[in-house]
Every structure is written in C-alpha cells, then in structure tokens.
Amino acid sequence: MKKLLSILLFFCYLLPIAAQEIVAHERIAEKGYRFWLFTPPSITNTPDTRRQAKPLIIFLHGASLCGNNLNRVLNYGPLDAIRRGREIDAYIVAPQNPGGSWIPSKVMDVVEWIERNHNTIDSDRIYVVGMSLGGYGTLDFAAAYPNRVAAAMGMCGGATAKDLSGLQKLPLWIIHGTADRDVSIKNSDAVVANIKKGSDERLIYTKLQGGNHGTPARIFYMKKTYEWLFKHKLTDEGRPLNKNYAIDMTDIKNAYADIHQRDRSTIPIINKLGGQPSTDTAKKKKTGTTAVKTETSAVSTDTSGATFHTIRQGDNLWTLARKYGTSVNNLRQLNNMNDNTKLQIGKKLRIK
C-alpha cells in the first residue's frame, strides 16, 4: 500500500501546474519597460525543466495603449486571446511603452531578464508580434536582433530603423489593410521594397483587401498565427520560411469561431503596481474639455513660419506624426532628436 501511495504521489508531482497566471513586473529589467508576463500552465514540477522549455512571444502594442496604466495592455492581443480561451503553449511578455517609438534595446533588456529568471524559456524559439506602433516596433526589433528572433509578424505599421538588412535574415510576415487610413499601406510597401533590394525569400507580404487599421487586431486571436510562428526555430538550417499558411479577410471574419469562450477571471491577473490614468485624462473627465480643443491650442507658429506643438501629457512622436501628417523620422530630424530623447511636457516640438 505504501509503495502504491508513493507511486501516486510521484505522478501527482509530475502533473502540470494547474494555475496559470499573468503577472505585472515593475522595471525589474534595469533599462527595460515594465511588463506583463504570462506563464503557460504546462510547466511541470520536475527537476529537469530544460526538457520542457517553452517558446517566448513578445507582444508590442499600438499607440492607443501607451502610458503608465499597465492594465490597458490587456485590452487586446495575445494575453486577451488567452483570457478569452485561445490556448497558446508559450510564455508571453507584453511590455508597456510609456510613449514614443519602441526602443529595441529596451525590449531586449526585458527579454534577457526573463531568460535569466525563467529556465524554461526556449531561446531558440523567441517570436515578436505587434500592430500599428507595435508593428513598427516589431520590425525595428527584428531588424536589430535577427539572430535572436526565430520569426516575426508585423501588422499595419512600417519601420523607423535606418538599417533594415536584418529583416532579410529571419522568417517575416508583414500584414496591412489596403483601406488603412491611420497608417498608410505605403509604409509597409516601403519596407518590403527595402527588403527586396537584397533577398525576400524569407518574407510573406499580405495585403488585406478592404481592411482598415483595426482589421489586423483579430489576427492575435487566430490559431494559425501561433502555429505559423512555432514552425520556425533559430536552429533550422538556412532558417527557411514556412509558406504553408495564408491569412485573408475570411480568416479575419472567423478569427473567434474556434475559441472556447470562457470567463476571463479564470486566469489570475496579478498586478500590484496600481497603474492610474494620466492626470491629463482625469482632468478631461472632470472638466469635460474635449481632446480637439486641447490639441488645437497646442499649435503655434513663429515669425519664420515654422510650426510648433507644445508637448502635453500623453503626447508621443508616433501620435504627433499621425496628427500632423508627417513621420517620426522627420520630427526627429527637425528637432535634432535620437532614439533616447524624451519629450518634455511644456516644451515646444517643431512639426513643420
């Protein structure tokens, strides 16, 4: 009887941990962003953890989720897909960008912290996905670290990196809606044209006919998205592109069809950071001041004819570039800025 009990206890020890959780981390990585980290439920209590190593997916959000309230990052993307019922057997990290362009080195700092502190991360299977501002961040990150990223999927964005040659070295899927009025598909066209100057043998470029800026968001909820990513490893000889997958507007329409909807509260959200909405947002709610009025009053012109925008709470180069019909690179050049320059509230930024 004792022997039978010992065997039962042994197998109970080997069972997967039932609890899965999404935990917030406050700038644990010295130079990185604060972030959410999802731990898959299939990690087991065995001493030999390396044999069960799991992929790591990096999710970079769009400009609408920038700020200092980490809870906003749960609004859409892979973490929301999991909470809705999509099963993704991988670690997922979702950093929050406080404002401005995504900085690849800061994203990598977060990744390296996770690798040091979780010995079940498979470093040969690190993937990055993102849309809009996160689409830009995805391509910039992949271009900077092609030998660390097994595959990347950038949607409705573009790229700000000066050197995009790294994008030729890894499996890459670029997706953009043809009717996107927020970020023109010309931005993705330009990236693809740059890649084709070298080799596009590892590139898939999908144009979603009639798709608007929000259309690609549904791709985060599709099973085939993660199947395609997981088909690639850094150790694959020659790092070939898997071309057995395609996404069209029918897939977009049916993105949620095979998700077993569940109560989102079944996955614990552990956030002790206490993120609050910006003071600017709170002020608008209290006074009823509209965003249009605030933005209009921020514009001024000097005697030379140059136009300036006075920096307000929540402003970043991405949203300002979109508002004034210019590019992030152009704003940086006009104001002698680099990737690490931070916007200061009250200061004037030249926009024309």
Short mmCIF file of C-alpha atoms in Angstrom, two decimals:
data_model
loop_
_atom_site.label_atom_id
_atom_site.label_comp_id
_atom_site.label_asym_id
_atom_site.label_seq_id
_atom_site.Cartn_x
_atom_site.Cartn_y
_atom_site.Cartn_z
CA MET A 1 0.00 0.00 0.00
CA LYS A 2 2.84 2.39 0.87
CA LYS A 3 4.52 1.60 -2.43
CA LEU A 4 1.29 2.34 -4.35
CA LEU A 5 0.85 5.61 -2.44
CA SER A 6 4.43 6.63 -3.27
CA ILE A 7 3.85 5.97 -6.96
CA LEU A 8 0.66 8.03 -6.92
CA LEU A 9 2.42 10.91 -5.18
CA PHE A 10 5.24 10.74 -7.72
CA PHE A 11 2.87 11.05 -10.65
CA CYS A 12 0.99 13.86 -8.93
CA TYR A 13 4.31 15.67 -8.66
CA LEU A 14 4.79 15.34 -12.40
CA LEU A 15 1.36 16.77 -13.26
CA PRO A 16 1.28 20.23 -14.87
CA ILE A 17 0.72 23.13 -12.54
CA ALA A 18 -3.00 23.82 -12.83
CA ALA A 19 -2.68 27.52 -12.20
CA GLN A 20 -1.66 29.83 -14.98
CA GLU A 21 -1.22 33.49 -14.31
CA ILE A 22 -0.40 36.86 -15.82
CA VAL A 23 1.92 38.85 -13.57
CA ALA A 24 2.96 42.50 -13.76
CA HIS A 25 6.61 43.44 -13.27
CA GLU A 26 7.76 46.99 -12.46
CA ARG A 27 11.01 47.81 -14.28
CA ILE A 28 12.73 44.68 -12.99
CA ALA A 29 14.84 44.77 -16.11
CA GLU A 30 17.25 47.61 -15.38
CA LYS A 31 16.78 49.54 -18.63
CA GLY A 32 13.61 47.93 -19.89
CA TYR A 33 9.90 48.59 -19.87
CA ARG A 34 7.55 47.34 -17.20
CA PHE A 35 5.59 44.39 -18.47
CA TRP A 36 3.07 41.59 -18.10
CA LEU A 37 4.36 38.03 -18.24
CA PHE A 38 2.12 35.03 -18.89
CA THR A 39 3.35 31.62 -17.71
CA PRO A 40 1.86 28.63 -19.58
CA PRO A 41 0.07 26.00 -17.46
CA SER A 42 2.04 23.10 -18.97
CA ILE A 43 5.20 23.81 -16.94
CA THR A 44 5.57 20.89 -14.55
CA ASN A 45 7.21 20.43 -11.17
CA THR A 46 10.10 18.34 -12.43
CA PRO A 47 13.80 18.93 -11.76
CA ASP A 48 14.68 18.60 -15.46
CA THR A 49 12.99 21.82 -16.59
CA ARG A 50 15.10 22.33 -19.71
CA ARG A 51 13.46 19.34 -21.39
CA GLN A 52 10.12 21.15 -21.27
CA ALA A 53 11.33 24.55 -22.44
CA LYS A 54 8.62 26.74 -23.97
CA PRO A 55 8.65 29.48 -26.62
CA LEU A 56 8.52 33.16 -25.69
CA ILE A 57 6.23 35.52 -27.63
CA ILE A 58 6.86 39.26 -27.39
CA PHE A 59 3.76 41.41 -27.97
CA LEU A 60 4.26 45.10 -28.77
CA HIS A 61 1.08 47.17 -28.53
CA GLY A 62 -0.05 50.18 -30.53
CA ALA A 63 -0.04 53.88 -29.60
CA SER A 64 -3.51 53.76 -28.02
CA LEU A 65 -2.17 51.63 -25.15
CA CYS A 66 0.86 53.82 -24.38
CA GLY A 67 1.03 55.44 -20.95
CA ASN A 68 1.53 54.49 -17.32
CA ASN A 69 -1.51 52.28 -16.74
CA LEU A 70 -0.31 48.73 -17.37
CA ASN A 71 -3.85 47.38 -17.25
CA ARG A 72 -4.51 48.95 -20.66
CA VAL A 73 -2.09 46.47 -22.27
CA LEU A 74 -4.64 43.73 -21.56
CA ASN A 75 -7.20 45.34 -23.87
CA TYR A 76 -6.21 43.32 -26.95
CA GLY A 77 -3.52 40.98 -28.22
CA PRO A 78 -2.24 37.53 -27.21
CA LEU A 79 -2.92 38.00 -23.49
CA ASP A 80 -6.54 38.91 -24.16
CA ALA A 81 -6.78 35.96 -26.57
CA ILE A 82 -5.66 33.61 -23.78
CA ARG A 83 -8.13 35.12 -21.34
CA ARG A 84 -10.89 34.58 -23.91
CA GLY A 85 -9.99 30.91 -24.32
CA ARG A 86 -7.30 30.66 -27.01
CA GLU A 87 -4.73 28.09 -25.87
CA ILE A 88 -1.16 29.24 -26.51
CA ASP A 89 1.52 26.96 -25.05
CA ALA A 90 4.16 29.64 -24.63
CA TYR A 91 5.37 32.37 -22.36
CA ILE A 92 4.03 35.74 -23.45
CA VAL A 93 5.60 39.06 -22.48
CA ALA A 94 3.70 42.29 -23.08
CA PRO A 95 5.67 45.40 -22.15
CA GLN A 96 4.09 48.84 -21.96
CA ASN A 97 5.57 51.72 -23.90
CA PRO A 98 5.15 54.98 -21.93
CA GLY A 99 5.28 57.00 -25.17
CA GLY A 100 7.32 57.47 -28.32
CA SER A 101 8.74 54.81 -30.58
CA TRP A 102 9.55 51.34 -29.28
CA ILE A 103 13.27 51.10 -28.47
CA PRO A 104 14.62 47.65 -29.43
CA SER A 105 17.36 47.62 -26.77
CA LYS A 106 14.80 48.22 -24.01
CA VAL A 107 12.63 45.38 -25.29
CA MET A 108 15.69 43.09 -25.39
CA ASP A 109 16.57 44.09 -21.83
CA VAL A 110 13.20 42.75 -20.72
CA VAL A 111 13.68 39.53 -22.74
CA GLU A 112 17.10 38.92 -21.22
CA TRP A 113 15.75 39.42 -17.71
CA ILE A 114 13.04 36.83 -18.39
CA GLU A 115 15.60 34.38 -19.77
CA ARG A 116 17.77 34.77 -16.67
CA ASN A 117 14.87 34.26 -14.29
CA HIS A 118 12.92 31.51 -16.08
CA ASN A 119 14.97 28.47 -17.03
CA THR A 120 12.12 27.04 -19.09
CA ILE A 121 12.41 29.65 -21.84
CA ASP A 122 13.50 28.14 -25.16
CA SER A 123 15.88 30.79 -26.51
CA ASP A 124 15.74 29.20 -29.97
CA ARG A 125 12.02 30.00 -30.15
CA ILE A 126 11.60 33.69 -29.40
CA TYR A 127 8.98 35.46 -31.52
CA VAL A 128 7.81 39.06 -31.81
CA VAL A 129 4.40 40.31 -32.96
CA GLY A 130 2.77 43.72 -32.98
CA MET A 131 0.49 46.13 -34.81
CA SER A 132 0.40 49.86 -35.55
CA LEU A 133 3.09 51.46 -33.36
CA GLY A 134 3.82 47.88 -32.28
CA GLY A 135 4.14 46.92 -35.95
CA TYR A 136 6.90 49.49 -36.27
CA GLY A 137 8.43 48.19 -33.04
CA THR A 138 8.26 44.60 -34.29
CA LEU A 139 10.16 45.32 -37.49
CA ASP A 140 12.68 47.57 -35.74
CA PHE A 141 13.30 44.88 -33.10
CA ALA A 142 13.60 42.09 -35.67
CA ALA A 143 15.98 44.19 -37.76
CA ALA A 144 18.15 44.88 -34.70
CA TYR A 145 18.19 41.27 -33.42
CA PRO A 146 17.65 38.89 -36.38
CA ASN A 147 19.81 36.25 -34.68
CA ARG A 148 17.63 36.25 -31.56
CA VAL A 149 14.19 36.28 -33.21
CA ALA A 150 13.01 32.97 -34.69
CA ALA A 151 10.13 34.63 -36.60
CA ALA A 152 8.26 37.94 -36.60
CA MET A 153 4.84 39.22 -37.62
CA GLY A 154 4.42 42.97 -38.08
CA MET A 155 1.00 44.42 -38.86
CA CYS A 156 -0.29 47.78 -40.12
CA GLY A 157 2.96 49.55 -39.34
CA GLY A 158 6.29 50.16 -41.00
CA ALA A 159 9.84 50.64 -39.75
CA THR A 160 11.95 53.51 -38.43
CA ALA A 161 15.32 51.71 -38.27
CA LYS A 162 17.90 53.06 -40.70
CA ASP A 163 19.33 49.61 -41.38
CA LEU A 164 16.68 47.04 -42.32
CA SER A 165 19.07 44.43 -43.72
CA GLY A 166 18.43 42.23 -40.69
CA LEU A 167 14.86 41.64 -41.91
CA GLN A 168 16.26 39.54 -44.75
CA LYS A 169 17.72 37.05 -42.24
CA LEU A 170 14.61 35.75 -40.49
CA PRO A 171 11.12 34.45 -41.38
CA LEU A 172 8.93 37.55 -41.51
CA TRP A 173 5.24 38.10 -42.18
CA ILE A 174 4.08 41.66 -42.90
CA ILE A 175 0.32 42.31 -42.99
CA HIS A 176 -1.51 45.54 -43.83
CA GLY A 177 -5.07 46.55 -44.75
CA THR A 178 -5.46 48.26 -48.12
CA ALA A 179 -8.01 50.73 -46.68
CA ASP A 180 -5.93 51.71 -43.63
CA ARG A 181 -6.33 55.48 -43.20
CA ASP A 182 -4.36 55.74 -39.95
CA VAL A 183 -1.11 54.19 -41.16
CA SER A 184 -0.95 54.02 -44.93
CA ILE A 185 -0.08 50.71 -46.53
CA LYS A 186 2.67 52.65 -48.29
CA ASN A 187 4.67 52.30 -45.08
CA SER A 188 4.69 48.51 -45.40
CA ASP A 189 5.28 48.79 -49.15
CA ALA A 190 8.43 50.79 -48.42
CA VAL A 191 9.74 48.16 -46.00
CA VAL A 192 9.06 45.37 -48.49
CA ALA A 193 10.80 47.31 -51.26
CA ASN A 194 13.81 47.74 -48.98
CA ILE A 195 13.92 44.01 -48.22
CA LYS A 196 13.71 43.18 -51.92
CA LYS A 197 16.89 45.12 -52.56
CA GLY A 198 18.55 42.09 -51.01
CA SER A 199 16.55 38.89 -50.63
CA ASP A 200 12.85 38.37 -49.89
CA GLU A 201 12.99 34.57 -49.72
CA ARG A 202 12.01 34.71 -46.04
CA LEU A 203 9.17 37.21 -46.48
CA ILE A 204 5.40 36.89 -46.71
CA TYR A 205 3.56 40.12 -47.51
CA THR A 206 -0.22 40.01 -47.14
CA LYS A 207 -2.47 42.86 -48.24
CA LEU A 208 -5.90 42.54 -46.64
CA GLN A 209 -8.29 43.82 -49.31
CA GLY A 210 -10.56 46.47 -47.82
CA GLY A 211 -9.05 46.06 -44.35
CA ASN A 212 -8.85 49.15 -42.15
CA HIS A 213 -6.37 49.97 -39.39
CA GLY A 214 -8.11 47.83 -36.78
CA THR A 215 -8.64 44.79 -39.01
CA PRO A 216 -5.31 43.01 -38.23
CA ALA A 217 -6.06 43.03 -34.47
CA ARG A 218 -8.12 39.87 -34.97
CA ILE A 219 -5.01 38.02 -36.12
CA PHE A 220 -3.85 37.81 -32.49
CA TYR A 221 -6.88 35.59 -31.81
CA MET A 222 -6.31 33.12 -34.64
CA LYS A 223 -4.89 29.66 -34.06
CA LYS A 224 -2.90 29.66 -37.30
CA THR A 225 -0.98 32.76 -36.17
CA TYR A 226 0.75 30.80 -33.43
CA GLU A 227 1.02 27.64 -35.50
CA TRP A 228 2.96 29.60 -38.11
CA LEU A 229 5.27 31.20 -35.56
CA PHE A 230 6.05 27.88 -33.88
CA LYS A 231 7.07 26.33 -37.21
CA HIS A 232 10.31 28.32 -37.00
CA LYS A 233 13.43 27.91 -34.86
CA LEU A 234 16.77 29.66 -34.80
CA THR A 235 18.39 26.24 -35.22
CA ASP A 236 16.60 25.48 -38.52
CA GLU A 237 19.26 25.02 -41.18
CA GLY A 238 19.16 28.01 -43.50
CA ARG A 239 16.23 29.42 -41.49
CA PRO A 240 13.63 28.69 -44.19
CA LEU A 241 10.25 30.43 -44.32
CA ASN A 242 7.18 28.27 -43.81
CA LYS A 243 4.84 29.15 -46.70
CA ASN A 244 2.04 26.75 -45.82
CA TYR A 245 -0.10 29.42 -44.16
CA ALA A 246 -2.16 32.28 -45.51
CA ILE A 247 -4.49 34.87 -44.00
CA ASP A 248 -7.34 36.61 -45.83
CA MET A 249 -10.47 38.53 -44.90
CA THR A 250 -12.40 35.28 -44.42
CA ASP A 251 -9.93 34.26 -41.73
CA ILE A 252 -10.31 37.70 -40.14
CA LYS A 253 -14.09 37.29 -40.07
CA ASN A 254 -13.84 33.86 -38.42
CA ALA A 255 -10.98 34.69 -36.03
CA TYR A 256 -13.03 33.89 -32.91
CA ALA A 257 -15.01 30.98 -34.34
CA ASP A 258 -12.97 28.18 -32.76
CA ILE A 259 -12.21 29.88 -29.46
CA HIS A 260 -13.89 28.27 -26.48
CA GLN A 261 -15.18 31.38 -24.75
CA ARG A 262 -14.54 31.31 -21.04
CA ASP A 263 -14.76 33.61 -18.05
CA ARG A 264 -11.67 35.83 -18.25
CA SER A 265 -11.41 35.79 -14.46
CA THR A 266 -10.29 32.14 -14.53
CA ILE A 267 -6.72 33.30 -15.24
CA PRO A 268 -5.36 35.33 -12.32
CA ILE A 269 -4.17 38.85 -13.12
CA ILE A 270 -1.58 39.76 -10.51
CA ASN A 271 -0.93 43.50 -10.64
CA LYS A 272 0.28 45.28 -7.53
CA LEU A 273 1.55 48.28 -9.46
CA GLY A 274 -1.63 50.29 -9.16
CA GLY A 275 -1.44 51.95 -12.60
CA GLN A 276 -3.59 55.07 -12.83
CA PRO A 277 -4.88 57.03 -15.80
CA SER A 278 -2.83 60.09 -16.70
CA THR A 279 -3.64 63.36 -14.96
CA ASP A 280 -4.50 64.82 -18.36
CA THR A 281 -7.14 62.12 -18.91
CA ALA A 282 -8.56 62.62 -15.42
CA LYS A 283 -8.73 66.39 -15.98
CA LYS A 284 -10.64 65.93 -19.24
CA LYS A 285 -13.18 63.72 -17.49
CA LYS A 286 -13.66 66.27 -14.72
CA THR A 287 -13.85 69.44 -16.80
CA GLY A 288 -15.39 67.98 -19.95
CA THR A 289 -12.71 69.60 -22.10
CA THR A 290 -12.55 67.88 -25.47
CA ALA A 291 -9.35 66.45 -26.90
CA VAL A 292 -9.78 68.53 -30.04
CA LYS A 293 -9.72 71.81 -28.09
CA THR A 294 -6.65 70.82 -26.14
CA GLU A 295 -4.72 69.75 -29.24
CA THR A 296 -5.66 72.86 -31.23
CA SER A 297 -4.41 75.22 -28.51
CA ALA A 298 -1.05 73.42 -28.51
CA VAL A 299 -0.10 74.64 -32.01
CA SER A 300 1.83 77.86 -32.64
CA THR A 301 3.80 79.48 -35.46
CA ASP A 302 6.85 81.75 -35.15
CA THR A 303 7.92 84.69 -37.33
CA SER A 304 9.90 82.43 -39.67
CA GLY A 305 6.81 80.42 -40.49
CA ALA A 306 7.92 77.29 -38.56
CA THR A 307 5.08 75.45 -36.79
CA PHE A 308 5.42 74.07 -33.27
CA HIS A 309 3.42 71.81 -30.99
CA THR A 310 3.57 72.33 -27.22
CA ILE A 311 4.08 68.95 -25.58
CA ARG A 312 1.16 67.79 -23.44
CA GLN A 313 0.70 64.85 -21.09
CA GLY A 314 0.35 61.63 -23.15
CA ASP A 315 1.97 63.01 -26.32
CA ASN A 316 4.47 60.85 -28.22
CA LEU A 317 6.20 61.15 -31.57
CA TRP A 318 4.04 58.44 -33.11
CA THR A 319 0.69 60.10 -32.39
CA LEU A 320 2.01 63.56 -33.26
CA ALA A 321 3.39 62.34 -36.58
CA ARG A 322 -0.01 60.88 -37.43
CA LYS A 323 -1.85 64.04 -36.31
CA TYR A 324 0.26 66.43 -38.37
CA GLY A 325 0.70 64.22 -41.44
CA THR A 326 4.43 63.69 -41.10
CA SER A 327 6.77 60.90 -39.95
CA VAL A 328 8.60 60.10 -36.72
CA ASN A 329 11.93 60.35 -38.54
CA ASN A 330 11.05 63.81 -39.86
CA LEU A 331 10.13 65.03 -36.37
CA ARG A 332 13.43 63.72 -35.03
CA GLN A 333 15.40 65.46 -37.76
CA LEU A 334 13.59 68.77 -37.28
CA ASN A 335 14.29 68.68 -33.54
CA ASN A 336 17.76 67.05 -33.52
CA MET A 337 16.46 64.06 -31.54
CA ASN A 338 17.70 60.48 -31.22
CA ASP A 339 16.03 57.24 -30.07
CA ASN A 340 16.65 58.04 -26.40
CA THR A 341 15.37 61.62 -26.42
CA LYS A 342 12.31 62.04 -24.22
CA LEU A 343 9.52 64.55 -24.77
CA GLN A 344 9.23 67.12 -22.00
CA ILE A 345 5.81 68.47 -21.10
CA GLY A 346 5.57 72.19 -21.84
CA LYS A 347 8.43 72.22 -24.35
CA LYS A 348 7.83 73.08 -28.00
CA LEU A 349 8.35 70.49 -30.72
CA ARG A 350 8.80 71.68 -34.26
CA ILE A 351 6.42 69.88 -36.60
CA LYS A 352 6.89 71.84 -39.87
#
